[in-house]
CSV table of N, CA and C and ligand atoms in Angstrom, one decimal:
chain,number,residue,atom,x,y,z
A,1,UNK,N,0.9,-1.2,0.0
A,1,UNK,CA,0.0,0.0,0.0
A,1,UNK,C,0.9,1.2,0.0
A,2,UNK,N,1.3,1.9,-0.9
A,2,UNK,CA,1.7,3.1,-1.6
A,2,UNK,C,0.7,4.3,-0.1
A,3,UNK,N,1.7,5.5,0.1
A,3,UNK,CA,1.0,6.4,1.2
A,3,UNK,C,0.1,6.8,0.3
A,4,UNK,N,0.2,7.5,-0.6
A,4,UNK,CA,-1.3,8.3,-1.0
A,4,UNK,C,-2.4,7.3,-0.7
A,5,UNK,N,-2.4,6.2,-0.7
A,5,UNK,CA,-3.6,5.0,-1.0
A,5,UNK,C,-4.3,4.9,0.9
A,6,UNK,N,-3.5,5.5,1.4
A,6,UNK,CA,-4.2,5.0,2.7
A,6,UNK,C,-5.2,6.0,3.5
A,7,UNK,N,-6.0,5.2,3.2
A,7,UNK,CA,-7.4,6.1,3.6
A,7,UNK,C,-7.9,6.3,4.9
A,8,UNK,N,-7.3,5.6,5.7
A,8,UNK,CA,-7.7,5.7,7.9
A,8,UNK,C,-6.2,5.5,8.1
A,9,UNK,N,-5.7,6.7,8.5
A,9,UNK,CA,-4.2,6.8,9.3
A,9,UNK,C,-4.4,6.4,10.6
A,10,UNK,N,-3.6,5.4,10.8
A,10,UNK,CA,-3.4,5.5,12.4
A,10,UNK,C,-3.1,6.3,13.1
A,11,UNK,N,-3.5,7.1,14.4
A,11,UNK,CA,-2.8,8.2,15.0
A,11,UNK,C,-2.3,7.4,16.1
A,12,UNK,N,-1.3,8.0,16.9
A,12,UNK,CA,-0.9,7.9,18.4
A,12,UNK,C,-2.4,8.4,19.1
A,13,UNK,N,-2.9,9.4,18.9
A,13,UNK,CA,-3.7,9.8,19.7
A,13,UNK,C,-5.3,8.7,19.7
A,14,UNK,N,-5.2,7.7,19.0
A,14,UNK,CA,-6.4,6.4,19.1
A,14,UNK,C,-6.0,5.7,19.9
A,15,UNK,N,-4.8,5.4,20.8
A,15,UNK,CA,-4.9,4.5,21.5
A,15,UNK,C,-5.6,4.9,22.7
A,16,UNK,N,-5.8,3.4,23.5
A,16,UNK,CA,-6.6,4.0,24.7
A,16,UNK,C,-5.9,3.3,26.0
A,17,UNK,N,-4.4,2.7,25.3
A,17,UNK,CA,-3.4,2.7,26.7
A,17,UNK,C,-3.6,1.2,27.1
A,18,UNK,N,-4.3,0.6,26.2
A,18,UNK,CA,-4.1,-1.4,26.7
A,18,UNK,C,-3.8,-2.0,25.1
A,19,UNK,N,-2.6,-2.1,25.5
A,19,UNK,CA,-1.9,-3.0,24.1
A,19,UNK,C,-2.9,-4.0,23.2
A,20,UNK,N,-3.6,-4.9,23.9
A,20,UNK,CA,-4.2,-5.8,23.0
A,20,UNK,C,-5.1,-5.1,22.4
A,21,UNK,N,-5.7,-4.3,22.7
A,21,UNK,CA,-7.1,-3.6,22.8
A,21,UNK,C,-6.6,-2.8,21.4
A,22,UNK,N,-5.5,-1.8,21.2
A,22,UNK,CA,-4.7,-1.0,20.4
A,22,UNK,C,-4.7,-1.4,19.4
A,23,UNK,N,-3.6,-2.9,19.3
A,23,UNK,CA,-3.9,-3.8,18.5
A,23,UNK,C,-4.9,-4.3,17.6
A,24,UNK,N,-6.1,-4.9,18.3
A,24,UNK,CA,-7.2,-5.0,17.7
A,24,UNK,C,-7.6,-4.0,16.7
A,25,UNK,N,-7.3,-2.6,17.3
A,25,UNK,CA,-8.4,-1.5,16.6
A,25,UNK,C,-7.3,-1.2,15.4
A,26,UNK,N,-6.1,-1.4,15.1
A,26,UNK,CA,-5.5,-1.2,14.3
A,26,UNK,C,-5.6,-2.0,13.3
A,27,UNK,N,-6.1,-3.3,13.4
A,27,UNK,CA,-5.8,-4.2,12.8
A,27,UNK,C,-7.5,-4.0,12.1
A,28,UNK,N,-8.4,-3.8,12.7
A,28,UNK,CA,-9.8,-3.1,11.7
A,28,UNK,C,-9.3,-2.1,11.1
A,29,UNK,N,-8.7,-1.2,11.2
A,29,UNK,CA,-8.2,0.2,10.6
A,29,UNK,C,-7.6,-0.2,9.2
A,30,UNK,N,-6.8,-1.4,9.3
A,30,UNK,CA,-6.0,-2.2,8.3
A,30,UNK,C,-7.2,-2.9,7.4
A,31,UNK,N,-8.0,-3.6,7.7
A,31,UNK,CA,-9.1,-3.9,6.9
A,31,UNK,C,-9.8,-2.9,6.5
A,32,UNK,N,-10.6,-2.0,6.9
A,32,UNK,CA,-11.0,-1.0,6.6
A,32,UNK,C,-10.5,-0.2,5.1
A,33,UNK,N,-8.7,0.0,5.1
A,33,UNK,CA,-7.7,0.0,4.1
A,33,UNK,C,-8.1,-0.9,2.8
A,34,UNK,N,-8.0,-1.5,3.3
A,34,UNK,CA,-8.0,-3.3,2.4
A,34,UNK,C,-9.0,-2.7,1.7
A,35,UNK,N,-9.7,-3.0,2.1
A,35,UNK,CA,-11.7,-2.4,1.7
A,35,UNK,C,-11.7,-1.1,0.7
A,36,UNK,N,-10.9,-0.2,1.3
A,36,UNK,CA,-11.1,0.9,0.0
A,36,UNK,C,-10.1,0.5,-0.8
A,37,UNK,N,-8.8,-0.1,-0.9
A,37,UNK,CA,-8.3,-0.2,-2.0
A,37,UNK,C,-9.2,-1.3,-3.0
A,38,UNK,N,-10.2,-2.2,-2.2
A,38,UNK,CA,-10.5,-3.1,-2.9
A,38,UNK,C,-11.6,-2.5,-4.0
A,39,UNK,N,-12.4,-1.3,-3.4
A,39,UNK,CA,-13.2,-0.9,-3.8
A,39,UNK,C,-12.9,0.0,-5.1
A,40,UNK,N,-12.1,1.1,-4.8
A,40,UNK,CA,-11.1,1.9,-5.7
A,40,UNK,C,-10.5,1.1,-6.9
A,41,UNK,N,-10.0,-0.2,-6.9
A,41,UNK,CA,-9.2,-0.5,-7.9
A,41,UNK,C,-10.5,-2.0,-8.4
A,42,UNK,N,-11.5,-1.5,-7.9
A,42,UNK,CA,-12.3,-2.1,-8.5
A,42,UNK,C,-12.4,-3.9,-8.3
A,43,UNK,N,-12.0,-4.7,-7.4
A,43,UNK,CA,-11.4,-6.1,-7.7
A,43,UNK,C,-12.6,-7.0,-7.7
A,44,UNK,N,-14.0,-6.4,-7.5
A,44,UNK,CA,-14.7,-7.4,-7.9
A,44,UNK,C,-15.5,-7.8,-6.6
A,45,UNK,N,-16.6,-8.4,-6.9
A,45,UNK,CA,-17.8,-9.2,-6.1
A,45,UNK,C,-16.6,-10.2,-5.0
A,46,UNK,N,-16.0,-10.8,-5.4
A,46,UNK,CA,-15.7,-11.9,-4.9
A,46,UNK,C,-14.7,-11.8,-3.4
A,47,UNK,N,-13.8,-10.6,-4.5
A,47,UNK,CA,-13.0,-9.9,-3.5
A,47,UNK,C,-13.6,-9.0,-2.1
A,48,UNK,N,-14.4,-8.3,-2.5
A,48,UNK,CA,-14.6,-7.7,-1.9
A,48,UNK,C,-15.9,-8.1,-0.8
A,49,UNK,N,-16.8,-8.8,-1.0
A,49,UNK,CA,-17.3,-9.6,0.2
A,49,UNK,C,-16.6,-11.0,1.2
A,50,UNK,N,-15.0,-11.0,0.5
A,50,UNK,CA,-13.7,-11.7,1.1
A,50,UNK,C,-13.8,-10.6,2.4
A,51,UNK,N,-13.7,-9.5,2.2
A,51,UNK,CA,-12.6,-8.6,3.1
A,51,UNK,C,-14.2,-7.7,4.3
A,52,UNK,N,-15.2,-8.6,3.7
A,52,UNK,CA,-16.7,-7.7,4.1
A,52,UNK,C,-16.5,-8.3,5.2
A,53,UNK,N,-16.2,-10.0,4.8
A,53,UNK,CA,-16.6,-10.9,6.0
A,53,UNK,C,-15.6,-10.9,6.9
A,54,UNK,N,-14.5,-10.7,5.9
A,54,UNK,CA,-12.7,-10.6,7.3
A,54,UNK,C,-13.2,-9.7,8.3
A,55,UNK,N,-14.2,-8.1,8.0
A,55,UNK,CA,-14.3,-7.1,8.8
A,55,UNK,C,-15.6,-7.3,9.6
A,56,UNK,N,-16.4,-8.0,9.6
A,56,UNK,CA,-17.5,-8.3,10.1
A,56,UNK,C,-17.0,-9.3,11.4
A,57,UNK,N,-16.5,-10.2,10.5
A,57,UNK,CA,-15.8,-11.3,11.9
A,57,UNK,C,-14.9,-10.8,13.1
A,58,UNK,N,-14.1,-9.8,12.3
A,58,UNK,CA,-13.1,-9.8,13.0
A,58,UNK,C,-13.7,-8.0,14.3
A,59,UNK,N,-14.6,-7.7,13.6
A,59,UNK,CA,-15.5,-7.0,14.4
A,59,UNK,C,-16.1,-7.6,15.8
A,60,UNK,N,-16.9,-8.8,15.0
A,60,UNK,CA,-17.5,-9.6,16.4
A,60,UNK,C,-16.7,-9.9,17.0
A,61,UNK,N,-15.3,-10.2,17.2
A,61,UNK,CA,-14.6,-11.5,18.2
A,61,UNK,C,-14.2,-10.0,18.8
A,62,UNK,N,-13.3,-8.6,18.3
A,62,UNK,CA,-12.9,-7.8,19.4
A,62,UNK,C,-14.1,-7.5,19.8
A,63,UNK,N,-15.7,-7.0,19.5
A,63,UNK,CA,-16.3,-6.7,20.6
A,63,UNK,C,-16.3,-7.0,21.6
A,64,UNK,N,-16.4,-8.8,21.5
A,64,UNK,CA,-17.0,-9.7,22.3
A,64,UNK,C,-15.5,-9.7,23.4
A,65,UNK,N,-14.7,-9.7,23.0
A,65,UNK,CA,-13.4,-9.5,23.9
A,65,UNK,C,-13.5,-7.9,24.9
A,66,UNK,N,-13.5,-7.1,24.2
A,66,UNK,CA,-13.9,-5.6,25.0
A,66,UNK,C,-15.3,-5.8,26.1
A,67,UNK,N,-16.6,-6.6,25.5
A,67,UNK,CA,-17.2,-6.7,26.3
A,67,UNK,C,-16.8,-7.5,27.5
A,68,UNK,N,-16.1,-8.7,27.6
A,68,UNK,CA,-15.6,-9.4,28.1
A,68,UNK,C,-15.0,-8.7,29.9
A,69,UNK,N,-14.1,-7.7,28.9
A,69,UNK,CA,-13.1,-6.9,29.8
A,69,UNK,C,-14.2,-6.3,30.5
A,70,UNK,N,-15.1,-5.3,29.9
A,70,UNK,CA,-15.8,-4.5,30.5
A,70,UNK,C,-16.5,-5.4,31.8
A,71,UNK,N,-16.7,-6.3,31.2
A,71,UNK,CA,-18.0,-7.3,32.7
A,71,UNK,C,-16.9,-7.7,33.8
A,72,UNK,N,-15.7,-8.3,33.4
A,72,UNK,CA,-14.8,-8.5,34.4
A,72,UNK,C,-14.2,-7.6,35.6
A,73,UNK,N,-14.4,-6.4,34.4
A,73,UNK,CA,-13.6,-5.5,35.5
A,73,UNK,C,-14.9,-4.5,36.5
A,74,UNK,N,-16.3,-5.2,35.6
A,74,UNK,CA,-17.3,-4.5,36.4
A,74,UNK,C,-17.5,-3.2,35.9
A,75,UNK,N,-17.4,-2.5,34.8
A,75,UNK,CA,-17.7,-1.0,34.2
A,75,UNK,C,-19.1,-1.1,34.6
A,76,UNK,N,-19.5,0.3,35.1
A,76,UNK,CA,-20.6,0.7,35.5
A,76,UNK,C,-21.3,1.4,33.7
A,77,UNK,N,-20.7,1.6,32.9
A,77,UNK,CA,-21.4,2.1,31.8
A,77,UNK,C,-21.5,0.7,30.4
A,78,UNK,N,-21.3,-0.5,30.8
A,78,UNK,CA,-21.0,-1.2,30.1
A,78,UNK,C,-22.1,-1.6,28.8
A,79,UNK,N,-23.6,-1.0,29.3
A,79,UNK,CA,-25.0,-1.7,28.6
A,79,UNK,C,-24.8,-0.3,27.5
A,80,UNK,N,-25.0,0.7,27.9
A,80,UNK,CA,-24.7,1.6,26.1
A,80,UNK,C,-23.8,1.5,25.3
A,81,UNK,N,-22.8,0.9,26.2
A,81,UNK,CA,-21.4,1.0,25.2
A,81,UNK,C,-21.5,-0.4,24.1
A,82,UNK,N,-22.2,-1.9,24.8
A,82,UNK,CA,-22.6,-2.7,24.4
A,82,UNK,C,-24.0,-2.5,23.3
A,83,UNK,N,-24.6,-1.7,23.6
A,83,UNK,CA,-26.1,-1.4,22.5
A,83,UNK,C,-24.6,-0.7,21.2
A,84,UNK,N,-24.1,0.4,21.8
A,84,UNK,CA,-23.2,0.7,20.2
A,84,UNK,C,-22.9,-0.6,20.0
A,85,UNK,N,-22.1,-1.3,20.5
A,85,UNK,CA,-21.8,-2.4,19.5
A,85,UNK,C,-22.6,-3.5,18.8
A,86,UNK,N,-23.5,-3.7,19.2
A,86,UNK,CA,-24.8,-4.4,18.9
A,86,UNK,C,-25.5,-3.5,17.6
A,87,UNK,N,-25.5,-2.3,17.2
A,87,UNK,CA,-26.0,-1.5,16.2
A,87,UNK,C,-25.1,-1.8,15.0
A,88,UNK,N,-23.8,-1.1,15.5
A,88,UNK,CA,-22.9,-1.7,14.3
A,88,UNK,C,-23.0,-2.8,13.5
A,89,UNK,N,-23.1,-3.7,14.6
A,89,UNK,CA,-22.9,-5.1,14.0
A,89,UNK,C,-24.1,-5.5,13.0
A,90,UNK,N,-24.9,-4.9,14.0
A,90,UNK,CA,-26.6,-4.9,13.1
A,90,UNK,C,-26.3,-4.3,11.3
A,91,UNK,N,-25.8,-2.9,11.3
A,91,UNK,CA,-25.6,-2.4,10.2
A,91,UNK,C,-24.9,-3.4,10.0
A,92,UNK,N,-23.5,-3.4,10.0
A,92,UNK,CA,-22.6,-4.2,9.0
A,92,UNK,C,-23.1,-5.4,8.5
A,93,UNK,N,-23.9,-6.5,9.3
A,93,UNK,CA,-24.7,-7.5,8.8
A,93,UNK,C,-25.7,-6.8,7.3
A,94,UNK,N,-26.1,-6.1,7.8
A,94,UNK,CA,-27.1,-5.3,6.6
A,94,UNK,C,-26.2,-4.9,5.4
A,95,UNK,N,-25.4,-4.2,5.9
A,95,UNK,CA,-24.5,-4.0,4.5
A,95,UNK,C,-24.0,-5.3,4.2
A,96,UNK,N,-23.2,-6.4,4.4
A,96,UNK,CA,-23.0,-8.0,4.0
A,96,UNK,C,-24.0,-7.9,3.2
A,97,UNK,N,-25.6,-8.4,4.0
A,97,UNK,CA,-26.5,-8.4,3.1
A,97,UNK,C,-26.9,-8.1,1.8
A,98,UNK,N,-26.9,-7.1,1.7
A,98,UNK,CA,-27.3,-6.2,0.6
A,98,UNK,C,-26.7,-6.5,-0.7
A,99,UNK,N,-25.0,-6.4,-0.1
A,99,UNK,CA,-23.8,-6.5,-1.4
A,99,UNK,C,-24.3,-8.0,-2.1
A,100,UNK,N,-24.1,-9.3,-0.9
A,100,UNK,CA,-24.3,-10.7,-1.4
A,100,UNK,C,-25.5,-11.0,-1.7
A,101,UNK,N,-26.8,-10.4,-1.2
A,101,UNK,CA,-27.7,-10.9,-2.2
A,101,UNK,C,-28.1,-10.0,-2.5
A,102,UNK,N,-28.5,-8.8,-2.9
A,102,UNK,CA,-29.4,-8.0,-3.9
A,102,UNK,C,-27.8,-7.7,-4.8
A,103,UNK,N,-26.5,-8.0,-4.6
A,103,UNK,CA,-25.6,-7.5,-5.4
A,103,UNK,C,-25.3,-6.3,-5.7
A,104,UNK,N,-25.5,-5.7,-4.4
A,104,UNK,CA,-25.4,-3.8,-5.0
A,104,UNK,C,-23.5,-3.9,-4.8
A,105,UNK,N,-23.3,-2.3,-5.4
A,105,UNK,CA,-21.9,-2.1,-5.4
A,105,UNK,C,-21.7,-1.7,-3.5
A,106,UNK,N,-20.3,-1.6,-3.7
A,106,UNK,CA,-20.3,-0.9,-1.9
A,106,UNK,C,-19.9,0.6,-2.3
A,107,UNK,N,-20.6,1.3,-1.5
A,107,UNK,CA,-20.5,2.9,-2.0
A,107,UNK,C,-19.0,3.3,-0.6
A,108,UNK,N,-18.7,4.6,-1.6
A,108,UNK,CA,-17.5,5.4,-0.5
A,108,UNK,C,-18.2,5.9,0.9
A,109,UNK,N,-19.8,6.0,0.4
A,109,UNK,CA,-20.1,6.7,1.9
A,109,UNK,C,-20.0,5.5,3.1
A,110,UNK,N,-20.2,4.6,2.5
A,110,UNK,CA,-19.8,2.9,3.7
A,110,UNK,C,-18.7,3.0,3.9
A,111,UNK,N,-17.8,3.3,3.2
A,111,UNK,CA,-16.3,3.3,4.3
A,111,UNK,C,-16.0,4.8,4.6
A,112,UNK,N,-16.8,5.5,4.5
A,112,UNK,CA,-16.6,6.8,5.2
A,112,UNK,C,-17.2,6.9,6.4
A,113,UNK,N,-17.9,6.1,6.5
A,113,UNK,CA,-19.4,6.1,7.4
A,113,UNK,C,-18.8,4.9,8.5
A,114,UNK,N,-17.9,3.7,8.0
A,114,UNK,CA,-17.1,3.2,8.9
A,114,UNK,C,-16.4,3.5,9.7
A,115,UNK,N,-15.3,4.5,8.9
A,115,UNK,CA,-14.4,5.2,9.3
A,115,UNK,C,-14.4,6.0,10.5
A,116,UNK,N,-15.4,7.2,10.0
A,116,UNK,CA,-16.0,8.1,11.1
A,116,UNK,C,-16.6,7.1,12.4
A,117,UNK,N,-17.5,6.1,12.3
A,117,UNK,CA,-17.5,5.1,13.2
A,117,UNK,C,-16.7,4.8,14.0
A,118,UNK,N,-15.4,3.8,13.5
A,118,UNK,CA,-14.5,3.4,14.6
A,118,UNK,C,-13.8,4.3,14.8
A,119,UNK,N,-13.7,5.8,14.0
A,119,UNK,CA,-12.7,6.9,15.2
A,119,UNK,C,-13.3,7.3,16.5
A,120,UNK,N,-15.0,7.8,16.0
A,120,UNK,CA,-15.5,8.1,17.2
A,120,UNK,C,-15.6,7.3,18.5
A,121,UNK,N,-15.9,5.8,18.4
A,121,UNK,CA,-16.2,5.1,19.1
A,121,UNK,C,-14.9,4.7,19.8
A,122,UNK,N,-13.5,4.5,19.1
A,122,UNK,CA,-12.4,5.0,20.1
A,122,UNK,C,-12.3,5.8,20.6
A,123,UNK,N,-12.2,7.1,20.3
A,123,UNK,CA,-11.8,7.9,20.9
A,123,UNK,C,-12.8,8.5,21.8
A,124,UNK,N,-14.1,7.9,21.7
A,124,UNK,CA,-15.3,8.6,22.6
A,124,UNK,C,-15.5,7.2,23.9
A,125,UNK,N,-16.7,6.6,23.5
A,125,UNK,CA,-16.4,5.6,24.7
A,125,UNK,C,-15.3,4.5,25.0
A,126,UNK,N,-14.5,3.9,24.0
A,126,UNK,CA,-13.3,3.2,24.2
A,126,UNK,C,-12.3,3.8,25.7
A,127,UNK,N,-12.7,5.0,24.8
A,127,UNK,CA,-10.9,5.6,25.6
A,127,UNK,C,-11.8,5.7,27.5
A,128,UNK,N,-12.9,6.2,27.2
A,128,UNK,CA,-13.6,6.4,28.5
A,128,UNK,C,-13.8,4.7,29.4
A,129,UNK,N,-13.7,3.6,29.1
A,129,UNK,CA,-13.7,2.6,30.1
A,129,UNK,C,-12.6,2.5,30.2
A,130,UNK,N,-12.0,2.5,29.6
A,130,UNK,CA,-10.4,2.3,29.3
A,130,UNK,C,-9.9,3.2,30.4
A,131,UNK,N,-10.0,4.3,30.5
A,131,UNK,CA,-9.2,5.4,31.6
A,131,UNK,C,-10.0,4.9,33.0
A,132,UNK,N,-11.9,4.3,33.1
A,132,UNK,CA,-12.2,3.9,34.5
A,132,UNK,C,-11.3,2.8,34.9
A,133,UNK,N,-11.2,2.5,33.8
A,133,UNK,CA,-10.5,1.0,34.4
A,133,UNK,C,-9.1,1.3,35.1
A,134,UNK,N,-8.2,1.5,34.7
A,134,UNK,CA,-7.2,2.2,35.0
A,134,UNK,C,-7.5,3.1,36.4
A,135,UNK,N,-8.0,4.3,36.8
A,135,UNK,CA,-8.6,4.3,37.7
A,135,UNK,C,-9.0,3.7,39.2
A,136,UNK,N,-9.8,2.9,38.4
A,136,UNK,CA,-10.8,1.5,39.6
A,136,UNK,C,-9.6,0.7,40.1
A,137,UNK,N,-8.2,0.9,39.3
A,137,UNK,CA,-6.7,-0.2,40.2
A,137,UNK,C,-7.1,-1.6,39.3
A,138,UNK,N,-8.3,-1.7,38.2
A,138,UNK,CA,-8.5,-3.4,37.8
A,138,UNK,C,-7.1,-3.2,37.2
A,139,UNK,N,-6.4,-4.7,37.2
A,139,UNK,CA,-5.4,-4.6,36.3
A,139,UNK,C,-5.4,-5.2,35.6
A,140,UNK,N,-5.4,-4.3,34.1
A,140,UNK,CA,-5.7,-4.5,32.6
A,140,UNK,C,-4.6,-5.8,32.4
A,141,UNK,N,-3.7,-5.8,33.0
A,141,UNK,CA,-1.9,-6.7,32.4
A,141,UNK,C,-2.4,-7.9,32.7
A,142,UNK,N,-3.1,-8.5,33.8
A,142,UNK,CA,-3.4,-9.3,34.7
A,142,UNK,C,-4.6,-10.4,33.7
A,143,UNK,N,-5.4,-9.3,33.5
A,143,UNK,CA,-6.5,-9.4,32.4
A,143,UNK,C,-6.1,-10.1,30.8
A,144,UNK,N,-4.8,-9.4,30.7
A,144,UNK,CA,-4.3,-9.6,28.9
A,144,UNK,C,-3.8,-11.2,29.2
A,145,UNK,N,-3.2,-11.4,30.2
A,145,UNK,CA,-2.7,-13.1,30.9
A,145,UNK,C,-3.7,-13.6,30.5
A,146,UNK,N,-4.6,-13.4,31.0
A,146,UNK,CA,-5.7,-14.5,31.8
A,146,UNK,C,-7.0,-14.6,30.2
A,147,UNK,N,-6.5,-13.6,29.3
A,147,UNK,CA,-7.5,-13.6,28.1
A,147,UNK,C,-6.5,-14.1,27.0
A,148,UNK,N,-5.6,-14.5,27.0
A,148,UNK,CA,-4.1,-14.4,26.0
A,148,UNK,C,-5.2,-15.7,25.1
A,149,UNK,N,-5.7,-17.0,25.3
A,149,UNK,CA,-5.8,-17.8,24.6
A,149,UNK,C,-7.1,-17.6,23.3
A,150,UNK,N,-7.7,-16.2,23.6
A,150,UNK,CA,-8.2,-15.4,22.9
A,150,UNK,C,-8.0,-14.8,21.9
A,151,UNK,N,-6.7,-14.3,22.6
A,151,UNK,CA,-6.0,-13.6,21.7
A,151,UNK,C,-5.3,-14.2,20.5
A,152,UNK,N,-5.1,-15.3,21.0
A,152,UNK,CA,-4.0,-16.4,20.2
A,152,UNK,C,-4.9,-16.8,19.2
A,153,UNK,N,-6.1,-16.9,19.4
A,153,UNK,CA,-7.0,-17.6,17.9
A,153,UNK,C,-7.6,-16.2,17.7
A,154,UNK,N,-7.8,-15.0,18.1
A,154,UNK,CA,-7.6,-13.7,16.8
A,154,UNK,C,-6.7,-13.5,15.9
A,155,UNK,N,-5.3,-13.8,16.9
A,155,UNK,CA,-3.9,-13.6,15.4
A,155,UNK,C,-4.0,-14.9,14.8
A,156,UNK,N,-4.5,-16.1,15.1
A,156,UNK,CA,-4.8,-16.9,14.0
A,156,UNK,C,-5.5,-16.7,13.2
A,157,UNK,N,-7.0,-16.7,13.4
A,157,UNK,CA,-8.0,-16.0,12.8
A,157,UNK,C,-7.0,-14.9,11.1
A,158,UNK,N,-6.2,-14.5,11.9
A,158,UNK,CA,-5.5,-13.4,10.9
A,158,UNK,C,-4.9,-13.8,9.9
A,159,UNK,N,-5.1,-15.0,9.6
A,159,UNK,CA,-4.3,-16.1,8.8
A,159,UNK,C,-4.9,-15.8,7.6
A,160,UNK,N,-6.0,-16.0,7.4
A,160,UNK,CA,-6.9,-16.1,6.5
A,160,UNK,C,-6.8,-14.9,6.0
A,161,UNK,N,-6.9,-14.0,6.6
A,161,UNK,CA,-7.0,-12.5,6.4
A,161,UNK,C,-5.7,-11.7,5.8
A,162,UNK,N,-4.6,-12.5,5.8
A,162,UNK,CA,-3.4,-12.2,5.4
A,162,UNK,C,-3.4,-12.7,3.4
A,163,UNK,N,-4.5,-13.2,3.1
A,163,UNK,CA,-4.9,-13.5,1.9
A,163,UNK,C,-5.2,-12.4,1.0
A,164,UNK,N,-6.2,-11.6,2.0
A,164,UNK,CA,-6.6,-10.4,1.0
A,164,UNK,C,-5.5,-9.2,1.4
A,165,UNK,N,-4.6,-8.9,2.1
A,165,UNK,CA,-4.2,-7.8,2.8
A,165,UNK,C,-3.1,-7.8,1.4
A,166,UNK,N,-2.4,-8.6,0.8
A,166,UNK,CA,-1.9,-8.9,-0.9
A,166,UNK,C,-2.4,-7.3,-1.5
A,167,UNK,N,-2.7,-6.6,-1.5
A,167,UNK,CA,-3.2,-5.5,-2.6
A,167,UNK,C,-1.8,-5.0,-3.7
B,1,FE2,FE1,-16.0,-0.5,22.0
C-alpha cells in the first residue's frame, strides 16, 4: 500500500493505553484499508465480500473480547457501550446483506461512514472505560494473561486474512 492510498491513518492519539485492545483497533483500521483499496481498484464481487466478511468477523470476536473486559472489570457504563456495539454489527450484517444478495456495489459513503464510526467510538467511549479502568486499580496486564488464549486464535483468525491484505 503506496502512502497516498491509505485512507484511515493511524494516529498515536487512538490509543486507549491497553496493548491488545490498540492492536485490535489497528488491525480493523487495516481492513477497513484493504476495503477501499479493494473498492477503488475495483477487484470485484468476490474480493470484496472476502474482506466484508474478514471485517465483520473480526468485528464480532474484538467486541466480544472488549465486552468481556468491561464485565470483568465491572464497568458501570457497560449496557450503552454494548447497545453501540450491537447496532454496528446490526448495520454491518445489513450491509454483508445487501452487497451478497441484492448484489449492490459498496458505495464510498460505507467506508466513510465506517471510518467516522471506529474513530468516534475509540476515541469517545473506548478511551472512557479504558481510563475507568485504570482508575478503579482493575489490572488490565493481569486481564491480557488471563484472556491471551483469545488472543491467540484472533492472530490466528488473521491467517486467513493475510490473503486479502496482498493488494
Ligand atoms: Fe468498544
Amino acid at each position: 500500500m503506496t502512502s497516498e492510498e491509505v485512507f484511515f491513518k493511524w494516529m498515536p492519539e487512538y490509543s486507549v493505553n491497553i496493548k491488545t485492545i490498540d492492536d485490535q483497533h489497528l488491525e480493523l483500521v487495516k481492513i477497513l484499508n484493504r476495503l477501499f483499496i479493494a473498492v477503488s481498484k475495483r477487484e470485484g464481487d468476490k474480493a470484496i465480500a472476502g474482506i466484508l466478511d474478514a471485517l465483520t468477523s473480526y468485528t464480532k470476536t474484538h467486541f466480544a473480547l472488549e465486552e468481556r473486559l468491561m464485565r470483568e472489570a465491572k464497568y458501570k457504563d457497560i449496557v450503552p457501550h454494548m447497545e453501540e456495539h450491537r447496532k454496528l454489527i446490526a448495520q454491518l450484517d445489513e450491509l454483508c446483506n445487501k452487497h451478497l444478495l441484492e448484489d449492490k456495489p459498496i458505495y464510498f459513503e460505507m467506508l466513510s461512514f465506517l471510518k467516522t464510526w471506529l474513530k468516534e467510538h475509540i476515541q469517545g467511549v473506548d478511551t472512557k472505560y479504558s481510563a475507568a479502568l485504570q482508575q478503579s486499580g482493575f489490572s488490565v496486564a493481569r486481564w491480557e494473561k488471563e484472556a491471551s488464549a483469545e488472543f491467540a486464535l484472533m492472530s490466528e483468525s488473521k491467517r486467513w486474512w493475510e490473503v486479502w491484505k496482498a493488494a
